[in-house]
Amino acid sequence: MKNLFSLDGKVIVVTGGAGYLGSAMVKGLVEFGACVMIADMNIKSHEELVGSEGCGDRLCSILCDVSSTASIREMLQETFEKWGRIDVLINCATYGAGYGSAAGLWDMSDADWQKGLDGAVGTAFRCTREVMKYFDKNSGGNIINFGSMYGMVSPDPGIYGSSGQNNPVNYGAGKAAVLQMTRYCAAHMASRNIRVNSVTPGPFPNVGGSVPGEFLDKLSSKTILGRVGRPEEIVGAVVFLASDASSFMTGSNIVVDGGWTAW
């Protein structure tokens, strides 16, 4: 029987592919046979993933600013020139404003509000719009958007307190928009043989970073499984959606949150 999860021959673009979750996804996608273009602004992480030479037969990286349509166009064109096609776009990159101590709704400026919304959903919009011509060359394609548990439920103020980890309103609002854009695009792109789904991560803090231990304990207590996620635990959902194993799925959202949104 055909290996439904094989990604052999598929060319996949991962925006934010040098990040905490993105780098784990990239490694998993390559292991399952894909050719992967990392599109990110983090030069150091590029080198850690790909090597100082920047490109290999099945893994390549390019600096890409997802706030810039011109940068996105250049990245997609270079991907196409290297491998001759683009099969899957994974919209993982995000940027924002108003995090931590500046996360209060009443303190947020108009500029921060707009930047956070654009960083959460505008990135996915621009990349989706620009990849269409490459999908049309293939007579089809596949998009995987990244949502967030805070696109489904509100942050619990009780676990944040003065931790400095506070999540701003524009991030959750933007990620809720990503889930709606996923459904909209699934409906309006089906006639072009393009599937569009989303993955919604729960708590995946970088525990090797500056996350306070007390806050991490409170975060863990919010999940049914009693812990936060590890980066490799997001890979299975992404490989599934990128592969033919999910060929009858579009407009769906896979939640990987340890049960956070289930109670």
Short mmCIF file of C-alpha atoms in Angstrom, two decimals:
data_model
loop_
_atom_site.label_atom_id
_atom_site.label_comp_id
_atom_site.label_asym_id
_atom_site.label_seq_id
_atom_site.Cartn_x
_atom_site.Cartn_y
_atom_site.Cartn_z
CA MET A 1 0.00 0.00 0.00
CA LYS A 2 1.17 3.55 -0.77
CA ASN A 3 2.66 5.41 2.18
CA LEU A 4 -0.02 8.05 2.68
CA PHE A 5 2.27 10.21 4.81
CA SER A 6 5.13 10.31 2.33
CA LEU A 7 6.13 13.79 1.17
CA ASP A 8 8.47 12.58 -1.56
CA GLY A 9 8.52 15.01 -4.46
CA LYS A 10 6.61 17.74 -2.63
CA VAL A 11 8.10 21.24 -2.43
CA ILE A 12 7.06 23.01 0.74
CA VAL A 13 7.54 26.63 1.81
CA VAL A 14 7.56 27.25 5.56
CA THR A 15 7.36 30.89 6.62
CA GLY A 16 8.80 31.26 10.10
CA GLY A 17 10.65 28.01 9.46
CA ALA A 18 13.68 29.01 11.53
CA GLY A 19 11.62 29.63 14.67
CA TYR A 20 10.96 27.51 17.75
CA LEU A 21 8.09 25.50 16.25
CA GLY A 22 9.05 26.15 12.63
CA SER A 23 12.47 24.50 12.91
CA ALA A 24 10.93 21.32 14.35
CA MET A 25 8.43 21.23 11.48
CA VAL A 26 11.14 21.73 8.88
CA LYS A 27 13.16 18.79 10.22
CA GLY A 28 10.08 16.57 10.24
CA LEU A 29 9.03 17.54 6.71
CA VAL A 30 12.50 16.78 5.36
CA GLU A 31 12.54 13.42 7.17
CA PHE A 32 9.29 12.52 5.40
CA GLY A 33 10.82 13.29 2.02
CA ALA A 34 9.91 16.90 1.22
CA CYS A 35 12.04 19.63 -0.31
CA VAL A 36 11.70 22.57 2.06
CA MET A 37 12.32 26.30 1.71
CA ILE A 38 12.74 28.07 5.04
CA ALA A 39 11.48 31.65 4.75
CA ASP A 40 12.48 33.60 7.84
CA MET A 41 14.30 36.69 9.12
CA ASN A 42 16.47 34.81 11.65
CA ILE A 43 19.91 34.44 10.03
CA LYS A 44 21.52 32.56 12.93
CA SER A 45 18.77 29.94 13.01
CA HIS A 46 19.03 29.56 9.22
CA GLU A 47 22.66 28.55 9.57
CA GLU A 48 21.90 26.13 12.40
CA LEU A 49 19.28 24.36 10.27
CA VAL A 50 20.83 24.46 6.82
CA GLY A 51 24.51 25.20 7.34
CA SER A 52 26.50 28.25 6.37
CA GLU A 53 26.22 27.36 2.67
CA GLY A 54 22.50 28.18 2.85
CA CYS A 55 21.15 25.45 0.57
CA GLY A 56 21.17 21.74 -0.08
CA ASP A 57 19.37 19.36 -2.40
CA ARG A 58 16.23 19.20 -0.23
CA LEU A 59 16.62 22.02 2.27
CA CYS A 60 17.19 25.68 1.52
CA SER A 61 16.69 28.97 3.34
CA ILE A 62 16.06 32.55 2.31
CA LEU A 63 15.63 35.76 4.22
CA CYS A 64 12.00 36.78 3.87
CA ASP A 65 10.10 39.64 5.45
CA VAL A 66 6.46 38.55 5.49
CA SER A 67 5.36 42.13 6.09
CA SER A 68 6.60 42.91 2.57
CA THR A 69 4.82 41.70 -0.57
CA ALA A 70 8.00 42.27 -2.58
CA SER A 71 10.01 40.05 -0.23
CA ILE A 72 7.36 37.31 -0.38
CA ARG A 73 7.34 37.43 -4.17
CA GLU A 74 11.13 37.14 -4.31
CA MET A 75 11.10 34.18 -1.91
CA LEU A 76 8.45 32.28 -3.88
CA GLN A 77 10.20 32.96 -7.18
CA GLU A 78 13.52 31.64 -5.82
CA THR A 79 11.78 28.55 -4.49
CA PHE A 80 10.22 27.92 -7.90
CA GLU A 81 13.52 28.47 -9.70
CA LYS A 82 15.29 25.97 -7.43
CA TRP A 83 12.78 23.12 -7.55
CA GLY A 84 10.45 23.97 -10.46
CA ARG A 85 7.25 23.88 -8.44
CA ILE A 86 5.60 24.76 -5.12
CA ASP A 87 3.14 22.24 -3.67
CA VAL A 88 2.52 23.35 -0.09
CA LEU A 89 2.59 26.71 1.70
CA ILE A 90 2.78 26.68 5.50
CA ASN A 91 1.93 30.08 6.98
CA CYS A 92 3.69 29.93 10.34
CA ALA A 93 5.48 33.29 10.53
CA THR A 94 4.02 35.97 12.74
CA TYR A 95 5.04 39.23 14.36
CA GLY A 96 3.25 41.51 16.76
CA ALA A 97 3.17 44.42 19.15
CA GLY A 98 1.86 45.00 22.64
CA TYR A 99 3.16 41.87 24.37
CA GLY A 100 4.08 41.50 28.03
CA SER A 101 3.62 44.56 30.21
CA ALA A 102 2.17 46.49 27.24
CA ALA A 103 -0.58 43.94 26.61
CA GLY A 104 -3.40 45.87 28.29
CA LEU A 105 -6.25 46.71 25.95
CA TRP A 106 -6.56 50.19 27.45
CA ASP A 107 -2.86 50.97 26.83
CA MET A 108 -2.63 49.79 23.23
CA SER A 109 -2.05 52.39 20.54
CA ASP A 110 -3.73 52.33 17.15
CA ALA A 111 -0.35 51.58 15.58
CA ASP A 112 0.28 48.56 17.83
CA TRP A 113 -3.25 47.29 17.23
CA GLN A 114 -2.77 47.40 13.48
CA LYS A 115 0.73 45.89 13.59
CA GLY A 116 -0.41 42.96 15.73
CA LEU A 117 -3.38 42.20 13.48
CA ASP A 118 -1.20 42.39 10.39
CA GLY A 119 1.43 40.17 11.97
CA ALA A 120 -1.11 37.50 12.82
CA VAL A 121 -3.34 37.41 9.73
CA GLY A 122 -1.89 39.83 7.18
CA THR A 123 1.15 37.58 6.80
CA ALA A 124 -1.02 34.61 5.84
CA PHE A 125 -3.11 36.76 3.50
CA ARG A 126 -0.13 38.10 1.55
CA CYS A 127 1.59 34.73 1.23
CA THR A 128 -1.65 33.02 0.18
CA ARG A 129 -2.37 35.65 -2.48
CA GLU A 130 1.14 35.48 -3.91
CA VAL A 131 1.45 31.67 -4.02
CA MET A 132 -1.66 31.26 -6.17
CA LYS A 133 0.08 31.61 -9.52
CA TYR A 134 2.50 28.81 -8.60
CA PHE A 135 -0.33 26.53 -7.53
CA ASP A 136 -2.08 27.23 -10.81
CA LYS A 137 1.03 25.99 -12.65
CA ASN A 138 0.58 22.67 -10.79
CA SER A 139 -3.20 22.64 -11.24
CA GLY A 140 -3.52 22.56 -7.47
CA GLY A 141 -1.89 23.11 -4.12
CA ASN A 142 -2.15 22.90 -0.36
CA ILE A 143 -2.08 25.63 2.32
CA ILE A 144 -1.62 25.09 6.06
CA ASN A 145 -2.27 28.12 8.24
CA PHE A 146 -1.19 28.47 11.84
CA GLY A 147 -3.82 29.62 14.30
CA SER A 148 -3.58 29.75 18.07
CA MET A 149 -5.58 28.61 21.07
CA TYR A 150 -6.07 32.35 21.66
CA GLY A 151 -7.90 32.54 18.38
CA MET A 152 -10.46 30.21 20.01
CA VAL A 153 -10.50 31.18 23.69
CA SER A 154 -9.36 34.16 25.74
CA PRO A 155 -6.12 34.17 27.72
CA ASP A 156 -6.90 33.55 31.40
CA PRO A 157 -5.79 36.69 33.27
CA GLY A 158 -5.37 34.61 36.41
CA ILE A 159 -2.33 32.75 35.11
CA TYR A 160 -0.48 35.78 33.75
CA GLY A 161 -0.48 38.27 36.62
CA SER A 162 2.83 40.17 36.63
CA SER A 163 4.73 37.45 34.74
CA GLY A 164 5.48 39.73 31.79
CA GLN A 165 4.25 36.99 29.44
CA ASN A 166 0.85 38.59 28.86
CA ASN A 167 -0.78 37.98 25.48
CA PRO A 168 -2.28 41.03 23.71
CA VAL A 169 -5.80 41.35 22.30
CA ASN A 170 -4.59 41.99 18.74
CA TYR A 171 -2.82 38.60 18.60
CA GLY A 172 -5.91 36.59 19.50
CA ALA A 173 -8.13 38.68 17.25
CA GLY A 174 -5.71 38.13 14.36
CA LYS A 175 -5.49 34.39 14.95
CA ALA A 176 -9.28 34.12 15.06
CA ALA A 177 -9.21 35.83 11.68
CA VAL A 178 -6.73 33.20 10.44
CA LEU A 179 -9.23 30.46 11.25
CA GLN A 180 -11.96 32.29 9.37
CA MET A 181 -9.64 33.00 6.44
CA THR A 182 -8.86 29.27 6.34
CA ARG A 183 -12.55 28.44 5.92
CA TYR A 184 -13.06 31.23 3.38
CA CYS A 185 -10.08 30.19 1.28
CA ALA A 186 -11.06 26.51 1.43
CA ALA A 187 -14.47 27.37 0.00
CA HIS A 188 -13.23 29.77 -2.66
CA MET A 189 -10.14 27.86 -3.80
CA ALA A 190 -11.62 24.37 -4.09
CA SER A 191 -12.48 24.97 -7.75
CA ARG A 192 -8.74 25.46 -8.36
CA ASN A 193 -7.92 22.16 -6.63
CA ILE A 194 -6.40 23.89 -3.61
CA ARG A 195 -6.93 22.58 -0.10
CA VAL A 196 -6.68 24.94 2.89
CA ASN A 197 -6.54 23.78 6.51
CA SER A 198 -5.14 25.08 9.76
CA VAL A 199 -3.26 23.88 12.81
CA THR A 200 -3.98 25.49 16.17
CA PRO A 201 -1.20 25.06 18.74
CA GLY A 202 -1.85 25.35 22.43
CA PRO A 203 0.86 26.25 24.96
CA PHE A 204 4.28 25.69 23.36
CA PRO A 205 6.52 28.13 25.29
CA ASN A 206 10.24 28.02 24.67
CA VAL A 207 11.19 26.49 28.02
CA GLY A 208 14.85 27.07 27.26
CA GLY A 209 14.19 30.79 27.09
CA SER A 210 13.18 33.31 29.73
CA VAL A 211 9.83 31.84 30.79
CA PRO A 212 9.45 32.15 34.59
CA GLY A 213 9.03 28.80 36.34
CA GLU A 214 5.95 29.86 38.31
CA PHE A 215 4.23 31.01 35.12
CA LEU A 216 5.17 27.75 33.37
CA ASP A 217 3.53 25.78 36.19
CA LYS A 218 0.33 27.80 35.86
CA LEU A 219 0.37 27.37 32.09
CA SER A 220 0.78 23.60 32.45
CA SER A 221 -2.12 23.40 34.89
CA LYS A 222 -4.49 24.79 32.24
CA THR A 223 -4.11 21.72 30.01
CA ILE A 224 -5.86 18.40 30.51
CA LEU A 225 -2.50 16.63 30.13
CA GLY A 226 -0.96 18.82 32.83
CA ARG A 227 2.04 20.02 30.82
CA VAL A 228 3.06 22.27 27.95
CA GLY A 229 3.85 21.00 24.46
CA ARG A 230 7.23 20.06 23.02
CA PRO A 231 8.12 21.38 19.54
CA GLU A 232 8.24 17.93 17.96
CA GLU A 233 4.63 17.35 19.05
CA ILE A 234 3.34 19.77 16.42
CA VAL A 235 5.07 17.91 13.57
CA GLY A 236 2.58 15.05 13.16
CA ALA A 237 -0.39 17.33 12.47
CA VAL A 238 1.62 19.31 9.90
CA VAL A 239 2.93 16.22 8.08
CA PHE A 240 -0.61 14.83 8.02
CA LEU A 241 -2.06 17.97 6.46
CA ALA A 242 0.83 18.32 4.00
CA SER A 243 0.51 14.72 2.81
CA ASP A 244 -2.03 12.75 0.81
CA ALA A 245 -3.27 11.25 4.08
CA SER A 246 -5.47 14.34 4.42
CA SER A 247 -6.60 14.46 0.78
CA PHE A 248 -10.31 14.67 1.72
CA MET A 249 -9.81 17.49 4.22
CA THR A 250 -10.25 21.18 3.59
CA GLY A 251 -11.51 24.01 5.77
CA SER A 252 -10.57 22.01 8.87
CA ASN A 253 -8.70 23.05 12.00
CA ILE A 254 -6.54 20.58 13.93
CA VAL A 255 -6.09 21.62 17.57
CA VAL A 256 -2.85 20.50 19.25
CA ASP A 257 -3.20 21.95 22.74
CA GLY A 258 -3.00 19.18 25.34
CA GLY A 259 -6.72 19.66 25.94
CA TRP A 260 -6.51 23.39 26.77
CA THR A 261 -9.64 24.33 24.81
CA ALA A 262 -11.61 21.20 25.76
CA TRP A 263 -12.63 22.42 29.21
#
